[in-house]
C-alpha cells in the first residue's frame, strides 16, 4: 500500500535483494568499518517496473546480511565450582552490537551451569544491581523446528535466533552509546539439572569468544558509511539482521 498525501493506492511490488562481497565507495575512510557482505534492496512497481523510492515506511525492513571471514577474539577460561573468573574487552564504535559466546569444553556427567555477568565501565556487582546484565549459560530456550529453516533474506523470529551459549546485546539496547570498556564475570554455580556437581567436574574449562558488529548504510549526501537509524536487533555467527 502506497500513500501520496491523502491518496492511497494498492500495487504489487517487485523487490530485488542483492548480496555481494564487493564493497563500493572504497575511497571513503569509513569503508574500513565494513567486514561483511554488502546488501542492496530495490523495489519496483511490478506492472510498470518503475523504481520506487523507499521512504516513510510504516514498519522497518528486516534483511539478513552475511558476515565476512573475520576471526573471533577468543581466549580460554578455567573456573572452579562456586568461584568466578573475570574478563574485559573494549568496544570501539557506538553503533555496535555485542556477542559473547561461552563454550564449555570437555564431557560431563551433569551439564555445568555458568552465570555470566556483564557491565559497562566497571565490574559487575553480582548483587542484583539493575546495571548488571545477567545470563545463564547454556540458557534454556524452545527447540527450533528444523522444518522451518529459512534462507538468509527472510524473516526469522527471535526465538529461532536464541542460542544457548550466546549473550547477545543489540545496538538498540545501548541507544548509540555502545563504545567503551566492558567487564565480564563468569561464575560456575552448579549444574543445569540441579544435581550435585560430581567431584571430577569441580573445574570447568571454556572458550570465551567475543565479536562486535555494526549495521551501516551508505549516506549519499555525506558520502560516508553510517549507522544512524540502522538497528541490528538479531544476530547469528554467520549473519546479522
mmCIF file of C-alpha atoms in Angstrom:
data_model
loop_
_atom_site.group_PDB
_atom_site.id
_atom_site.type_symbol
_atom_site.label_atom_id
_atom_site.label_comp_id
_atom_site.label_asym_id
_atom_site.label_seq_id
_atom_site.Cartn_x
_atom_site.Cartn_y
_atom_site.Cartn_z
ATOM 1 C CA UNK A 1 0.000 0.000 0.000
ATOM 2 C CA UNK A 2 1.431 3.371 -1.049
ATOM 3 C CA UNK A 3 0.349 6.790 0.148
ATOM 4 C CA UNK A 4 0.835 10.157 -1.532
ATOM 5 C CA UNK A 5 -0.663 12.881 0.620
ATOM 6 C CA UNK A 6 -4.310 11.921 1.137
ATOM 7 C CA UNK A 7 -4.250 9.394 -1.719
ATOM 8 C CA UNK A 8 -3.797 5.669 -1.116
ATOM 9 C CA UNK A 9 -3.025 3.065 -3.772
ATOM 10 C CA UNK A 10 -2.584 -0.690 -3.672
ATOM 11 C CA UNK A 11 0.061 -2.050 -6.037
ATOM 12 C CA UNK A 12 2.062 -5.254 -6.399
ATOM 13 C CA UNK A 13 5.735 -4.749 -5.623
ATOM 14 C CA UNK A 14 8.735 -6.428 -7.197
ATOM 15 C CA UNK A 15 11.584 -6.496 -4.655
ATOM 16 C CA UNK A 16 15.179 -7.345 -5.541
ATOM 17 C CA UNK A 17 17.740 -8.054 -2.808
ATOM 18 C CA UNK A 18 21.357 -8.427 -3.924
ATOM 19 C CA UNK A 19 24.227 -9.681 -1.753
ATOM 20 C CA UNK A 20 27.876 -9.277 -2.737
ATOM 21 C CA UNK A 21 31.283 -9.407 -1.007
ATOM 22 C CA UNK A 22 32.486 -6.489 -3.150
ATOM 23 C CA UNK A 23 32.197 -3.122 -1.408
ATOM 24 C CA UNK A 24 31.862 0.127 -3.416
ATOM 25 C CA UNK A 25 32.993 3.601 -2.378
ATOM 26 C CA UNK A 26 36.348 2.223 -1.225
ATOM 27 C CA UNK A 27 37.812 5.716 -1.349
ATOM 28 C CA UNK A 28 35.815 6.672 1.753
ATOM 29 C CA UNK A 29 37.777 6.363 5.039
ATOM 30 C CA UNK A 30 34.648 4.880 6.624
ATOM 31 C CA UNK A 31 34.936 1.760 4.431
ATOM 32 C CA UNK A 32 37.435 0.348 6.950
ATOM 33 C CA UNK A 33 34.489 -0.334 9.274
ATOM 34 C CA UNK A 34 32.951 -2.831 6.836
ATOM 35 C CA UNK A 35 33.926 -6.501 7.044
ATOM 36 C CA UNK A 36 30.717 -8.172 5.877
ATOM 37 C CA UNK A 37 28.864 -8.665 2.616
ATOM 38 C CA UNK A 38 27.001 -5.711 1.084
ATOM 39 C CA UNK A 39 23.238 -5.954 0.717
ATOM 40 C CA UNK A 40 21.210 -3.755 -1.644
ATOM 41 C CA UNK A 41 17.424 -3.505 -1.812
ATOM 42 C CA UNK A 42 15.437 -2.316 -4.834
ATOM 43 C CA UNK A 43 11.640 -2.058 -5.079
ATOM 44 C CA UNK A 44 9.639 -1.578 -8.286
ATOM 45 C CA UNK A 45 6.023 -1.371 -9.355
ATOM 46 C CA UNK A 46 5.533 -4.847 -10.821
ATOM 47 C CA UNK A 47 3.265 -3.687 -13.640
ATOM 48 C CA UNK A 48 5.193 -0.587 -14.737
ATOM 49 C CA UNK A 49 8.671 -1.593 -13.462
ATOM 50 C CA UNK A 50 9.065 1.947 -12.150
ATOM 51 C CA UNK A 51 11.623 2.023 -9.350
ATOM 52 C CA UNK A 52 10.139 3.274 -6.076
ATOM 53 C CA UNK A 53 11.836 5.460 -3.513
ATOM 54 C CA UNK A 54 11.984 3.640 -0.161
ATOM 55 C CA UNK A 55 10.963 6.328 2.337
ATOM 56 C CA UNK A 56 8.428 6.868 5.136
ATOM 57 C CA UNK A 57 7.938 3.167 5.848
ATOM 58 C CA UNK A 58 5.282 2.323 8.449
ATOM 59 C CA UNK A 59 7.452 -0.588 9.631
ATOM 60 C CA UNK A 60 11.209 -1.282 9.382
ATOM 61 C CA UNK A 61 12.512 -3.599 6.666
ATOM 62 C CA UNK A 62 14.359 -6.658 8.016
ATOM 63 C CA UNK A 63 17.260 -8.002 5.940
ATOM 64 C CA UNK A 64 19.858 -10.666 6.727
ATOM 65 C CA UNK A 65 23.462 -9.728 5.909
ATOM 66 C CA UNK A 66 26.145 -12.378 5.544
ATOM 67 C CA UNK A 67 29.247 -11.665 7.596
ATOM 68 C CA UNK A 68 32.771 -11.728 6.256
ATOM 69 C CA UNK A 69 35.615 -14.012 7.308
ATOM 70 C CA UNK A 70 36.552 -12.128 10.459
ATOM 71 C CA UNK A 71 38.393 -14.079 13.141
ATOM 72 C CA UNK A 72 36.739 -14.161 16.546
ATOM 73 C CA UNK A 73 38.543 -12.742 19.571
ATOM 74 C CA UNK A 74 38.857 -15.889 21.703
ATOM 75 C CA UNK A 75 40.502 -16.859 24.985
ATOM 76 C CA UNK A 76 40.348 -19.898 27.245
ATOM 77 C CA UNK A 77 38.946 -19.682 30.765
ATOM 78 C CA UNK A 78 39.131 -22.041 33.736
ATOM 79 C CA UNK A 79 36.822 -21.662 36.730
ATOM 80 C CA UNK A 80 36.200 -23.786 39.837
ATOM 81 C CA UNK A 81 32.782 -24.615 41.268
ATOM 82 C CA UNK A 82 31.406 -21.673 43.351
ATOM 83 C CA UNK A 83 34.283 -19.482 42.057
ATOM 84 C CA UNK A 84 34.450 -16.740 39.404
ATOM 85 C CA UNK A 85 36.725 -15.624 36.585
ATOM 86 C CA UNK A 86 36.903 -12.100 35.151
ATOM 87 C CA UNK A 87 37.271 -10.905 31.546
ATOM 88 C CA UNK A 88 37.231 -7.440 29.977
ATOM 89 C CA UNK A 89 37.060 -6.001 26.468
ATOM 90 C CA UNK A 90 36.723 -2.702 24.605
ATOM 91 C CA UNK A 91 34.099 -1.676 22.055
ATOM 92 C CA UNK A 92 35.271 0.923 19.534
ATOM 93 C CA UNK A 93 32.081 2.126 17.842
ATOM 94 C CA UNK A 94 28.889 3.494 19.401
ATOM 95 C CA UNK A 95 26.552 1.693 16.980
ATOM 96 C CA UNK A 96 27.960 -1.753 17.795
ATOM 97 C CA UNK A 97 26.069 -4.871 18.802
ATOM 98 C CA UNK A 98 27.914 -7.288 21.113
ATOM 99 C CA UNK A 99 28.091 -11.087 21.015
ATOM 100 C CA UNK A 100 29.691 -13.110 23.813
ATOM 101 C CA UNK A 101 29.868 -16.884 23.382
ATOM 102 C CA UNK A 102 30.764 -19.243 26.234
ATOM 103 C CA UNK A 103 31.530 -22.770 25.006
ATOM 104 C CA UNK A 104 32.188 -25.297 27.780
ATOM 105 C CA UNK A 105 34.980 -27.744 26.881
ATOM 106 C CA UNK A 106 35.019 -31.462 27.645
ATOM 107 C CA UNK A 107 32.372 -34.003 28.650
ATOM 108 C CA UNK A 108 30.405 -34.012 31.896
ATOM 109 C CA UNK A 109 28.066 -36.331 33.762
ATOM 110 C CA UNK A 110 25.974 -33.271 34.600
ATOM 111 C CA UNK A 111 25.872 -30.228 32.286
ATOM 112 C CA UNK A 112 27.591 -27.316 34.109
ATOM 113 C CA UNK A 113 25.646 -24.098 34.604
ATOM 114 C CA UNK A 114 27.616 -20.873 34.257
ATOM 115 C CA UNK A 115 26.278 -17.441 35.150
ATOM 116 C CA UNK A 116 27.642 -14.581 33.035
ATOM 117 C CA UNK A 117 27.574 -11.046 34.452
ATOM 118 C CA UNK A 118 28.276 -8.077 32.162
ATOM 119 C CA UNK A 119 28.599 -4.406 32.987
ATOM 120 C CA UNK A 120 29.917 -1.339 31.212
ATOM 121 C CA UNK A 121 32.640 0.855 32.742
ATOM 122 C CA UNK A 122 33.014 -1.144 35.967
ATOM 123 C CA UNK A 123 32.961 -4.732 37.198
ATOM 124 C CA UNK A 124 29.533 -6.287 37.812
ATOM 125 C CA UNK A 125 28.439 -6.180 41.437
ATOM 126 C CA UNK A 126 26.731 -9.619 41.263
ATOM 127 C CA UNK A 127 24.236 -8.461 43.887
ATOM 128 C CA UNK A 128 21.152 -7.849 41.756
ATOM 129 C CA UNK A 129 22.074 -4.328 40.644
ATOM 130 C CA UNK A 130 19.924 -3.396 37.634
ATOM 131 C CA UNK A 131 23.013 -2.244 35.713
ATOM 132 C CA UNK A 132 24.353 -5.800 35.712
ATOM 133 C CA UNK A 133 23.331 -7.800 32.639
ATOM 134 C CA UNK A 134 22.982 -11.441 33.693
ATOM 135 C CA UNK A 135 22.663 -14.594 31.588
ATOM 136 C CA UNK A 136 22.783 -18.291 32.482
ATOM 137 C CA UNK A 137 24.857 -20.335 30.015
ATOM 138 C CA UNK A 138 23.617 -22.526 28.477
ATOM 139 C CA UNK A 139 20.267 -20.782 28.507
ATOM 140 C CA UNK A 140 17.035 -22.706 28.200
ATOM 141 C CA UNK A 141 15.066 -21.965 25.034
ATOM 142 C CA UNK A 142 12.456 -23.618 22.892
ATOM 143 C CA UNK A 143 13.814 -26.169 20.438
ATOM 144 C CA UNK A 144 13.919 -24.969 16.876
ATOM 145 C CA UNK A 145 11.774 -26.730 14.284
ATOM 146 C CA UNK A 146 14.192 -27.766 11.541
ATOM 147 C CA UNK A 147 11.350 -27.880 9.014
ATOM 148 C CA UNK A 148 11.005 -24.105 9.311
ATOM 149 C CA UNK A 149 14.585 -23.382 8.232
ATOM 150 C CA UNK A 150 14.684 -20.101 6.338
ATOM 151 C CA UNK A 151 17.210 -18.524 3.998
ATOM 152 C CA UNK A 152 19.396 -15.517 4.699
ATOM 153 C CA UNK A 153 16.982 -12.848 3.458
ATOM 154 C CA UNK A 154 13.747 -13.962 5.136
ATOM 155 C CA UNK A 155 12.206 -13.044 8.442
ATOM 156 C CA UNK A 156 13.259 -15.165 11.413
ATOM 157 C CA UNK A 157 11.745 -14.992 14.871
ATOM 158 C CA UNK A 158 13.768 -14.014 17.948
ATOM 159 C CA UNK A 159 13.004 -17.432 19.419
ATOM 160 C CA UNK A 160 14.637 -19.149 16.456
ATOM 161 C CA UNK A 161 17.708 -16.974 16.902
ATOM 162 C CA UNK A 162 18.160 -17.885 20.564
ATOM 163 C CA UNK A 163 21.483 -19.659 21.068
ATOM 164 C CA UNK A 164 22.151 -21.478 24.352
ATOM 165 C CA UNK A 165 25.796 -20.375 24.504
ATOM 166 C CA UNK A 166 25.473 -16.745 23.421
ATOM 167 C CA UNK A 167 24.823 -13.485 25.237
ATOM 168 C CA UNK A 168 23.695 -11.057 22.507
ATOM 169 C CA UNK A 169 23.250 -7.320 23.095
ATOM 170 C CA UNK A 170 21.711 -5.311 20.258
ATOM 171 C CA UNK A 171 22.931 -1.804 19.473
ATOM 172 C CA UNK A 172 19.340 -0.763 20.165
ATOM 173 C CA UNK A 173 19.908 -1.597 23.839
ATOM 174 C CA UNK A 174 22.752 0.938 24.089
ATOM 175 C CA UNK A 175 20.916 3.676 22.179
ATOM 176 C CA UNK A 176 24.003 4.619 20.181
ATOM 177 C CA UNK A 177 26.403 4.659 23.155
ATOM 178 C CA UNK A 178 27.980 1.193 22.972
ATOM 179 C CA UNK A 179 31.599 2.377 22.767
ATOM 180 C CA UNK A 180 33.573 1.863 25.955
ATOM 181 C CA UNK A 181 35.104 -0.742 28.250
ATOM 182 C CA UNK A 182 33.119 -3.774 29.425
ATOM 183 C CA UNK A 183 33.718 -6.177 32.277
ATOM 184 C CA UNK A 184 32.530 -9.783 32.398
ATOM 185 C CA UNK A 185 32.455 -12.185 35.349
ATOM 186 C CA UNK A 186 31.823 -15.894 34.754
ATOM 187 C CA UNK A 187 30.566 -17.842 37.779
ATOM 188 C CA UNK A 188 30.387 -21.648 37.990
ATOM 189 C CA UNK A 189 27.359 -22.083 40.215
ATOM 190 C CA UNK A 190 26.200 -25.672 39.674
ATOM 191 C CA UNK A 191 24.540 -27.938 37.126
ATOM 192 C CA UNK A 192 21.657 -27.404 34.726
ATOM 193 C CA UNK A 193 19.690 -30.263 36.297
ATOM 194 C CA UNK A 194 20.215 -29.041 39.841
ATOM 195 C CA UNK A 195 22.127 -32.209 40.732
ATOM 196 C CA UNK A 196 25.263 -32.055 42.858
ATOM 197 C CA UNK A 197 28.451 -31.278 40.952
ATOM 198 C CA UNK A 198 30.498 -34.511 40.588
ATOM 199 C CA UNK A 199 33.953 -34.392 42.149
ATOM 200 C CA UNK A 200 35.645 -34.908 38.769
ATOM 201 C CA UNK A 201 33.768 -31.885 37.373
ATOM 202 C CA UNK A 202 34.648 -29.359 40.071
ATOM 203 C CA UNK A 203 36.588 -27.326 37.490
ATOM 204 C CA UNK A 204 35.267 -26.200 34.106
ATOM 205 C CA UNK A 205 37.267 -25.021 31.108
ATOM 206 C CA UNK A 206 35.578 -22.934 28.425
ATOM 207 C CA UNK A 207 36.270 -20.862 25.339
ATOM 208 C CA UNK A 208 35.338 -17.196 25.667
ATOM 209 C CA UNK A 209 34.607 -15.720 22.213
ATOM 210 C CA UNK A 210 33.718 -12.120 21.501
ATOM 211 C CA UNK A 211 32.777 -10.177 18.410
ATOM 212 C CA UNK A 212 31.059 -6.879 17.727
ATOM 213 C CA UNK A 213 29.210 -5.735 14.623
ATOM 214 C CA UNK A 214 27.542 -2.638 13.250
ATOM 215 C CA UNK A 215 24.570 -2.044 10.987
ATOM 216 C CA UNK A 216 25.793 0.503 8.410
ATOM 217 C CA UNK A 217 24.441 2.059 5.224
ATOM 218 C CA UNK A 218 25.843 4.420 2.588
ATOM 219 C CA UNK A 219 24.748 8.018 3.134
ATOM 220 C CA UNK A 220 24.644 9.595 -0.323
ATOM 221 C CA UNK A 221 24.545 13.164 0.998
ATOM 222 C CA UNK A 222 27.590 12.919 3.282
ATOM 223 C CA UNK A 223 29.260 10.193 1.188
ATOM 224 C CA UNK A 224 30.107 8.011 4.168
ATOM 225 C CA UNK A 225 29.082 4.718 5.783
ATOM 226 C CA UNK A 226 26.978 5.492 8.869
ATOM 227 C CA UNK A 227 24.727 3.608 11.264
ATOM 228 C CA UNK A 228 22.212 6.283 12.289
ATOM 229 C CA UNK A 229 18.759 4.709 12.490
ATOM 230 C CA UNK A 230 20.038 1.289 11.417
ATOM 231 C CA UNK A 231 19.372 -1.318 14.109
ATOM 232 C CA UNK A 232 20.729 -4.862 14.303
ATOM 233 C CA UNK A 233 18.194 -6.495 16.620
ATOM 234 C CA UNK A 234 19.125 -10.088 15.903
ATOM 235 C CA UNK A 235 22.252 -11.940 15.037
ATOM 236 C CA UNK A 236 23.989 -15.240 14.384
ATOM 237 C CA UNK A 237 27.638 -16.090 13.934
ATOM 238 C CA UNK A 238 27.273 -16.005 10.125
ATOM 239 C CA UNK A 239 24.550 -13.365 9.674
ATOM 240 C CA UNK A 240 23.151 -10.225 11.249
ATOM 241 C CA UNK A 241 19.709 -8.643 10.824
#
